[in-house]
Coordinates of C-alpha atoms in Angstrom, one line a residue:
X1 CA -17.5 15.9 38.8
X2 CA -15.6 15.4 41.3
X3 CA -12.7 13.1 40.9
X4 CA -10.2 10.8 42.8
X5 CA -7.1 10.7 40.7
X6 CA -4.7 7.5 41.0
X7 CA -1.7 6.7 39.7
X8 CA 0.2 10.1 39.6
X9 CA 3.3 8.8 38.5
X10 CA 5.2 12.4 38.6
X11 CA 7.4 10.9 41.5
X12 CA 9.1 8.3 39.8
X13 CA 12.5 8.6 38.2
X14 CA 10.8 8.0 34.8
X15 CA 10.8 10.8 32.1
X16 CA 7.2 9.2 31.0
X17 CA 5.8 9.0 34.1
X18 CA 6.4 12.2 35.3
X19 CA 5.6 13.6 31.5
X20 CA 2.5 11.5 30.7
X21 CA 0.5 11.8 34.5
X22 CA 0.9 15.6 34.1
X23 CA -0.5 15.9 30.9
X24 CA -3.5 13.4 31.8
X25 CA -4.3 15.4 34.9
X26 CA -4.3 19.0 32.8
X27 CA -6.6 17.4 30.4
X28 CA -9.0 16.6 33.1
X29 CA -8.8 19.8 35.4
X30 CA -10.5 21.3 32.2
X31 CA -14.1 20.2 33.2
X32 CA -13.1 18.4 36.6
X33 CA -12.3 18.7 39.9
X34 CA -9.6 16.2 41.9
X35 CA -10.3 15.6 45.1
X36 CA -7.6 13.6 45.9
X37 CA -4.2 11.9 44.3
X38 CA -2.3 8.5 44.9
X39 CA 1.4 8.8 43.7
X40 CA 3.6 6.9 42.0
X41 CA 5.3 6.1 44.9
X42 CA 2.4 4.4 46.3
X43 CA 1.3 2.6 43.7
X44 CA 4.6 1.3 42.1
X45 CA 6.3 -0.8 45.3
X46 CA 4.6 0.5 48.6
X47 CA 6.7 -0.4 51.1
X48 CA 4.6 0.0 54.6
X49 CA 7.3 -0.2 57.1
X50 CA 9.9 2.4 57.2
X51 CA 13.1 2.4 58.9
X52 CA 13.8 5.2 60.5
X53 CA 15.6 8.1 58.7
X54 CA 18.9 7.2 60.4
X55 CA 19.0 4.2 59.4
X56 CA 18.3 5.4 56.0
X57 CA 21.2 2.4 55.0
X58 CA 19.4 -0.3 56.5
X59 CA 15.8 1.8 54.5
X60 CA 17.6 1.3 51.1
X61 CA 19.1 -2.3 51.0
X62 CA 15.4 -3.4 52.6
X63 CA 13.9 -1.3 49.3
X64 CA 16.4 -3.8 47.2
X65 CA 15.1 -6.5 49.0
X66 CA 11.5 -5.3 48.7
X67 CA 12.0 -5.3 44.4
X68 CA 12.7 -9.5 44.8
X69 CA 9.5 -11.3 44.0
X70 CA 10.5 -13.8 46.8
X71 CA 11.0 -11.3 49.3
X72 CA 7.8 -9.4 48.3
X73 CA 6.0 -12.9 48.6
X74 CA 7.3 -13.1 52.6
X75 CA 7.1 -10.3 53.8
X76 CA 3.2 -10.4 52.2
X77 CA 2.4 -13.0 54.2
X78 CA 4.0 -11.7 57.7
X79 CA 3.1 -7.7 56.9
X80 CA -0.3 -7.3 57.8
X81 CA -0.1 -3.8 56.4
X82 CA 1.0 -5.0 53.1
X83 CA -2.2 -5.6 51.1
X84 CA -1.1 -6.6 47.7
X85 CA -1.2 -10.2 47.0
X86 CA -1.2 -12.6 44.7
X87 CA -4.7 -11.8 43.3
X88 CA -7.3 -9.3 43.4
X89 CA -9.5 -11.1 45.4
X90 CA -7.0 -11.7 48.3
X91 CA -5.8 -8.5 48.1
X92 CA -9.6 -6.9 48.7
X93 CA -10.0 -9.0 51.5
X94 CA -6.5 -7.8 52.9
X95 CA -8.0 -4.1 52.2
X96 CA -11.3 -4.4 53.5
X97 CA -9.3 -6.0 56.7
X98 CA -7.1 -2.9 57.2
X99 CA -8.6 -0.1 55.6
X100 CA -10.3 1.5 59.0
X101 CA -6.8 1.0 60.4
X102 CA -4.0 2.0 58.7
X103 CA -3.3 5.8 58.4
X104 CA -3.1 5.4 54.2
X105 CA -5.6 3.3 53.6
X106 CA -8.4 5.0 55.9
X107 CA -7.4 8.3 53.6
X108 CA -7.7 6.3 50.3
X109 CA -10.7 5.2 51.4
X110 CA -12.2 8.2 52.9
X111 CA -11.5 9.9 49.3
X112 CA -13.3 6.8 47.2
X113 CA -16.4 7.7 49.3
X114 CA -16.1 11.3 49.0
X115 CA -15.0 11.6 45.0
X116 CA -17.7 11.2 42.0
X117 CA -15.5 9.0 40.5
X118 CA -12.2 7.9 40.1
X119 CA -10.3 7.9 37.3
X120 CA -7.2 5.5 36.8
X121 CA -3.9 6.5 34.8
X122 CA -3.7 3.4 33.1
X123 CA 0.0 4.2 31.3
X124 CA 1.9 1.0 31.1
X125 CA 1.1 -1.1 34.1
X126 CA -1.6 -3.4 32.4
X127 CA 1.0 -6.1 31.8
X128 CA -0.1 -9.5 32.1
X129 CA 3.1 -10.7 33.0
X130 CA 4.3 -14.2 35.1
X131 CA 5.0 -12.9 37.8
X132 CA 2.6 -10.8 38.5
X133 CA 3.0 -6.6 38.4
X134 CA 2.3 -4.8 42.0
X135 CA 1.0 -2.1 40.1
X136 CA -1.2 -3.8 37.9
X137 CA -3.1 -5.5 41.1
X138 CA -3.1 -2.3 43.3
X139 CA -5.0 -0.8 40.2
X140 CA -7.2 -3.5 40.0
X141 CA -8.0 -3.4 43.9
X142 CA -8.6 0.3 43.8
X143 CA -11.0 0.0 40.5
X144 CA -12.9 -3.1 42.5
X145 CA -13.3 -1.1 45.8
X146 CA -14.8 2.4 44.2
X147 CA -17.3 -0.4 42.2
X148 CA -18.3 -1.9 45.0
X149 CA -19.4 1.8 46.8
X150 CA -20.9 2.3 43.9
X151 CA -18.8 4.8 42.0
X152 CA -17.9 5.4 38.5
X153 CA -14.8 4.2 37.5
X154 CA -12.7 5.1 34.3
X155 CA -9.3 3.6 33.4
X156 CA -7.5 5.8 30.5
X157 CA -4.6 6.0 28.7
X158 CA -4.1 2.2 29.6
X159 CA -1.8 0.1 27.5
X160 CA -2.7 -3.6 27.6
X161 CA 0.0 -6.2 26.7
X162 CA 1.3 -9.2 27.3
X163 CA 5.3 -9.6 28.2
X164 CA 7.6 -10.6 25.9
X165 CA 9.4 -12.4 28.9
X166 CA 6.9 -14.7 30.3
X167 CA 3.7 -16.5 30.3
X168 CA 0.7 -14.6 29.8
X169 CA -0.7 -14.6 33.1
X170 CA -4.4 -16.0 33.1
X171 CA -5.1 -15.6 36.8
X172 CA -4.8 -12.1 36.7
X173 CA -6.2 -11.3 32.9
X174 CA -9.4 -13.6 34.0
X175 CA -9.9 -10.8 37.4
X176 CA -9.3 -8.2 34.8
X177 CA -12.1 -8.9 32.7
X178 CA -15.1 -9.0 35.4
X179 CA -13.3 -5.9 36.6
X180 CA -13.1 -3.8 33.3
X181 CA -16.9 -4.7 31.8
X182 CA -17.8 -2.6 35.2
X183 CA -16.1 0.5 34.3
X184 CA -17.8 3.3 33.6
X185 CA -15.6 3.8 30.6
X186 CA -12.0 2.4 29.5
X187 CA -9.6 3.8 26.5
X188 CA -6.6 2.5 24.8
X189 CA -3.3 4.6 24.4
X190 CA -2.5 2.7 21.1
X191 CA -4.2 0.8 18.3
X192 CA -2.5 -2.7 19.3
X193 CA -3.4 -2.2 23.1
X194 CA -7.0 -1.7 21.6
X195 CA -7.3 -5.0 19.7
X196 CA -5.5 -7.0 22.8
X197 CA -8.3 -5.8 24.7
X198 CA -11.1 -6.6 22.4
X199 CA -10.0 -9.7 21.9
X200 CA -8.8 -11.0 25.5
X201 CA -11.2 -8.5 28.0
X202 CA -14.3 -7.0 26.6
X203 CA -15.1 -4.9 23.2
X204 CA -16.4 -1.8 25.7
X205 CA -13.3 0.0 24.8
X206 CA -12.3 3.3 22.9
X207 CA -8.9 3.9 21.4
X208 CA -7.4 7.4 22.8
X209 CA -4.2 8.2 21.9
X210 CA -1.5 8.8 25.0
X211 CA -2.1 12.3 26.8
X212 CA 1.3 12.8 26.1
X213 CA 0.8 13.8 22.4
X214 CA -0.8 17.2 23.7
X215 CA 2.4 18.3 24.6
X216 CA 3.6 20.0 21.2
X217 CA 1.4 23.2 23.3
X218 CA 4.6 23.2 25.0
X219 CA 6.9 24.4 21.8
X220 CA 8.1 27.8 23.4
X221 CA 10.6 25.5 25.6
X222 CA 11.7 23.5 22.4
X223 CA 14.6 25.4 22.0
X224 CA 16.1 26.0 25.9
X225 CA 18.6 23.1 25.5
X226 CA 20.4 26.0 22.6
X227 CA 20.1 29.1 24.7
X228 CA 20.1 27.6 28.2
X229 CA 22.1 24.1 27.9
X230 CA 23.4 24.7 31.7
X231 CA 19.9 24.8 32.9
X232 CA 19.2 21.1 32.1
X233 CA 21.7 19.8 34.6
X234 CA 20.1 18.6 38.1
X235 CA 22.0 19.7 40.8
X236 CA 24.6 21.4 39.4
X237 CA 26.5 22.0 42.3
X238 CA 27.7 18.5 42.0
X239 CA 31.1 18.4 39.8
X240 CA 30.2 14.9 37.8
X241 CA 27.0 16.7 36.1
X242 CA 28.6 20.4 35.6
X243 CA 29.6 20.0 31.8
X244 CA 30.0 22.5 29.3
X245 CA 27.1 21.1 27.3
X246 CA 26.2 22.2 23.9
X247 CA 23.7 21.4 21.5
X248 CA 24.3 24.1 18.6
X249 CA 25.6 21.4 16.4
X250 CA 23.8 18.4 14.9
X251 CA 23.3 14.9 17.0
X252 CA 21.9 11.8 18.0
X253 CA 20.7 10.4 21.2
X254 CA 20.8 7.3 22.7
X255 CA 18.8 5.9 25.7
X256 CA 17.5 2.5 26.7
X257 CA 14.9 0.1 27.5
X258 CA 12.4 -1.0 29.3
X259 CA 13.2 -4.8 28.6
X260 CA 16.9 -4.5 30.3
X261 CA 16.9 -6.5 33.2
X262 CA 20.6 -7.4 33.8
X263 CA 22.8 -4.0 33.8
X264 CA 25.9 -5.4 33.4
X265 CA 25.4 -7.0 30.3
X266 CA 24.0 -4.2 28.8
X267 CA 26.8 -2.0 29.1
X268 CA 29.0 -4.0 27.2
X269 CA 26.5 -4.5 24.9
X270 CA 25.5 -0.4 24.8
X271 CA 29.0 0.1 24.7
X272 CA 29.9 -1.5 21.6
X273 CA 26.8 0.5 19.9
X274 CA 27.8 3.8 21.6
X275 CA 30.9 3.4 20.4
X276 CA 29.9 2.8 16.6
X277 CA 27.4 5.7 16.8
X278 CA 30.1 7.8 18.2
X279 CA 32.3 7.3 15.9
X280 CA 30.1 9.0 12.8
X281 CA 27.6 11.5 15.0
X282 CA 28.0 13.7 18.0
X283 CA 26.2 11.5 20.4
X284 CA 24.6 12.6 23.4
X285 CA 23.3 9.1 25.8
X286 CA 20.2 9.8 28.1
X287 CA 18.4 8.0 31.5
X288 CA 14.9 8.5 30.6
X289 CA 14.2 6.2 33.4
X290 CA 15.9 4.8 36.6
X291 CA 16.3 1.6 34.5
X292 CA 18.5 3.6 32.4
X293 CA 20.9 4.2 35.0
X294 CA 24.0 1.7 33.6
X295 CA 24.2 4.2 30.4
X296 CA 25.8 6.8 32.5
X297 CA 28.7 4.1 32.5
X298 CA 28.7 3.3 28.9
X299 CA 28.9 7.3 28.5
X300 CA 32.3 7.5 30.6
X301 CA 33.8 4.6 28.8
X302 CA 33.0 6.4 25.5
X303 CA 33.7 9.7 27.1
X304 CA 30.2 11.1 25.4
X305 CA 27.6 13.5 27.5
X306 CA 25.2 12.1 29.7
X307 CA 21.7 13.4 31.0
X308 CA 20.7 12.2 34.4
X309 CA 16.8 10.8 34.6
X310 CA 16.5 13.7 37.6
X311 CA 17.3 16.2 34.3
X312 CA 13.8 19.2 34.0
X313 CA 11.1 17.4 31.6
X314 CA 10.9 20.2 30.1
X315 CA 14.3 20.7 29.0
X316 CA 14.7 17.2 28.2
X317 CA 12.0 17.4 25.9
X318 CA 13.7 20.2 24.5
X319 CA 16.9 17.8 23.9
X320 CA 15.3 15.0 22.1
X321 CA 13.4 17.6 19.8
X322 CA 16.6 19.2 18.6
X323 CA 17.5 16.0 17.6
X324 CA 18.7 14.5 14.0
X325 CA 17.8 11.0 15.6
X326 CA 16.6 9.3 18.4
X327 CA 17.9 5.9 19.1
X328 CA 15.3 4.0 22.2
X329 CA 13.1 1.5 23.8
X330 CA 11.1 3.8 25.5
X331 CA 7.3 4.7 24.5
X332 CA 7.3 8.3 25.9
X333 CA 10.7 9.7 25.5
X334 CA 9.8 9.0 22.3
X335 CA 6.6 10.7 21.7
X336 CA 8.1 13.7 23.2
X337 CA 10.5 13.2 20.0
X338 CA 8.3 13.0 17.8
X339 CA 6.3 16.2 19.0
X340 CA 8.7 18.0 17.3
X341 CA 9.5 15.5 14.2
X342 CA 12.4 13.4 15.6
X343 CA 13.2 10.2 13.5
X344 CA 13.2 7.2 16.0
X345 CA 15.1 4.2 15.9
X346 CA 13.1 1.4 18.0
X347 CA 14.7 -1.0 20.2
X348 CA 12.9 -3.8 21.9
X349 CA 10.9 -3.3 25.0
X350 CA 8.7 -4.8 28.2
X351 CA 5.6 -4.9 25.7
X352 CA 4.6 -3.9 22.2
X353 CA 4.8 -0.2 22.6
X354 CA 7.7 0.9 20.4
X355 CA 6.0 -1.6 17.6
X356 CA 2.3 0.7 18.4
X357 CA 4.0 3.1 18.6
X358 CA 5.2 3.4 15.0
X359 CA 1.8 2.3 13.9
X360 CA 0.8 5.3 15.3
X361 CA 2.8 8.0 14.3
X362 CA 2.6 5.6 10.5
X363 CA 6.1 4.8 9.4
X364 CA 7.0 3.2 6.6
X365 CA 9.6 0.9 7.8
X366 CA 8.7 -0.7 10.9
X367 CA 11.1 -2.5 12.5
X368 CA 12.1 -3.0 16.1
X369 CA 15.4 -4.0 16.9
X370 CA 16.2 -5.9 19.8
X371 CA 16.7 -4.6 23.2
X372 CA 19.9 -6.0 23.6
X373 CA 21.0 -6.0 20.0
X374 CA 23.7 -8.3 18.4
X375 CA 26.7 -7.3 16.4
X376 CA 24.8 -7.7 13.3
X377 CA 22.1 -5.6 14.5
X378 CA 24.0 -3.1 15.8
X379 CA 25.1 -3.0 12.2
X380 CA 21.8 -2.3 11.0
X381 CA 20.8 0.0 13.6
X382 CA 24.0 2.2 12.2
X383 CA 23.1 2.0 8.8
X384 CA 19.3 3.4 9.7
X385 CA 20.3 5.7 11.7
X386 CA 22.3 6.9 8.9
X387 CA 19.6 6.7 6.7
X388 CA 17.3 8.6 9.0
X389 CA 20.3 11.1 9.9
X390 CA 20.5 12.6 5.7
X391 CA 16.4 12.5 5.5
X392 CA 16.1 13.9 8.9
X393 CA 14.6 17.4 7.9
X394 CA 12.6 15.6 5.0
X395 CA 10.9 13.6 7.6
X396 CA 10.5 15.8 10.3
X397 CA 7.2 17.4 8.6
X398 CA 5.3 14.3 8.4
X399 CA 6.0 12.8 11.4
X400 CA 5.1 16.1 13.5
X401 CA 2.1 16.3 11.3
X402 CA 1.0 12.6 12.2
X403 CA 2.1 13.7 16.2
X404 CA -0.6 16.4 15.7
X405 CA -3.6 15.0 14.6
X406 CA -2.9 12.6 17.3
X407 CA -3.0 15.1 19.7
X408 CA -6.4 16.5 18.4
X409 CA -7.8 13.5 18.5
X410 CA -6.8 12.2 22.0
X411 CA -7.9 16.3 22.8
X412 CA -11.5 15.7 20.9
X413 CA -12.3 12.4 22.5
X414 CA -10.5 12.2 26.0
X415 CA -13.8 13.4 28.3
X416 CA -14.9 11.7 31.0

């Protein structure tokens, strides 16, 4: 078949992005063939105007700008080439306005008519958050358009949540469900994403595990943060990333979440948990994401190592599967942990993924800790991490073996 793929999210600044939409697309070259690919970079925050390359100041404080839901809201309005909106319906009629005229959308389109199908990369976008997420109607509008040429449409590997942060937004959920009951087929990255949609969309859903779990194939690079450490570091020939790092002797790492909204307060808050880690484990802090970008101050204050989000995925896998522990809010640094049997500590996040995700790999003592934790949790965080850190090579077994038979089954039962 042959197959329009959107939401390659490879060129974000997001470990699980990058991770996750390559291991999705290798399970599908198996029997398919892509056409065509949207990119993260599309699909995320399309900004349609570009200042020219030397103004490239002027280019990055209008991207600043662009991330403001007020801004966004303007410039909708006065931006004819901007066709996400405040619904799906609006934002059809915006695309069925422009898509014979604008360079992108005339390709998009072109490739809709020309593919079998298209096949949507779900991931983390399905929010249903107040306000709304510009990914979660551009996927919308792109499932809506192939349906109404008549195509097949499949959305996988789709969490579906609410926000922790804000109303459940009905609007969109309500657009969602007329949408969804026309796909071809849908799956569910986790168990709890499954039973949200169930309940709140439709029950024409299947439960896949994440594509991500496959990549325990990749266990020949496991061990090139030991023999290569220098390899890891983007860029090297910039002096603030050229460190002498090693990994031959036991550590943690630390990364963040994708709750944090204000930096500033979470580096003093990451700070005083840093430091308390620090102070019992060789501790090694790690941008997973763009949104991880404060820890590399946290790691100068407590003068630790720091990995850069621009780090190979590979040989950050490699890092967080050497591991004792693995301290984090984020769903797919931490499945590349557990790959290789890496205890997790879970912080809070912008859904219920850490929480499914320790359904999923079937711990014993599920907890999440707050994303921002207090004093007192960042007590308790210590004293399981210290736990986890003396059972680490007991636990290691199970949890790789639960990692694997979710692997085989998203392997049996991902086909499209």
């Amino acid at each position: 078949m042959k197959i329009f793929f959107i939401a390659d999210n490879r060129t974000r600044e997001n470990w699980g992005c990058r991770a996750t939409s390559m291991a999705l697309k290798e399970l599908l070259i198996q029997q398919h063939a892509i056409i065509g690919t949207i990119y993260g970079d599309i699909t995320f925050n399309y900004i349609p105007y570009k200042i020219k390359k030397s103004h490239n100041r002027f280019n990055k404080l209008y991207s600043r700008l662009y991330n403001l839901y007020f801004i966004k809201k303007l410039i909708s309005h006065i931006d004819p080439f901007n066709i996400i909106k405040d619904t799906v319906s609006d934002s059809y009629k915006a695309y069925q306005k422009i898509c014979k005229k604008e360079c992108l959308y005339r390709d998009i389109d072109k490739k809709i008519r020309e593919a079998d199908a298209i096949v949507l990369n779900g991931e983390g976008s399905f929010i249903f958050s107040s306000p709304h997420r510009y990914d979660t109607i551009f996927y919308l509008l792109m499932l809506k358009v192939a349906q109404s040429y008549g195509k097949k449409t499949y959305c996988l590997n789709s969490m579906f949540s609410d926000s922790p942060s804000s109303k459940r937004n009905l609007r969109i959920l309500q657009e969602s469900i007329h949408i969804f009951e026309q796909c071809t087929m849908v799956t569910a990255r986790d168990p709890l994403s499954y039973k949200y949609y169930q309940k709140n969309i439709s029950k024409k859903i299947e439960y896949v595990p994440d594509a991500l779990f496959t990549w325990s194939k990749y266990a020949k690079y496991k061990d090139i943060c030991k023999k290569y450490p220098l390899a890891l570091i983007p860029f090297p020939e910039l002096d603030n990333y050229w460190n002498d790092f090693s990994f031959d002797k036991p550590y943690i790492c630390l990364s963040g979440s994708s709750y944090i909204k204000n930096p500033q307060e979470a580096i003093s808050i990451y700070y005083k948990l840093a430091n308390k880690l620090k102070e019992k484990w060789n501790l090694i802090i790690i941008a997973t994401c763009i949104g991880d970008q404060f820890l590399e101050t946290v790691a100068q204050k407590v003068n630790t190592p720091f990995i850069p989000v621009h780090t190979n995925i590979l040989a950050g896998m490699s890092i967080l599967a050497n591991a004792e522990v693995f301290i984090s809010g984020r769903w797919h640094p931490s499945i590349l942990a557990s790959n290789y049997g890496t205890p997790c500590v879970f912080l809070g996040s912008n859904s219920h993924k850490t929480m499914a995700l320790q359904v999923m790999l079937d711990y014993a003592q599920k907890h999440e800790y707050n994303a921002l934790p207090s004093d007192n949790e960042i007590k308790q965080i210590i004293e399981y991490t210290e736990f986890l850190f003396k059972e680490s090579n007991k636990l290691r077994p199970s949890i790789k073996e639960q990692s694997n038979k979710l692997a085989d089954l998203c392997m049996n039962k991902n086909q499209i």
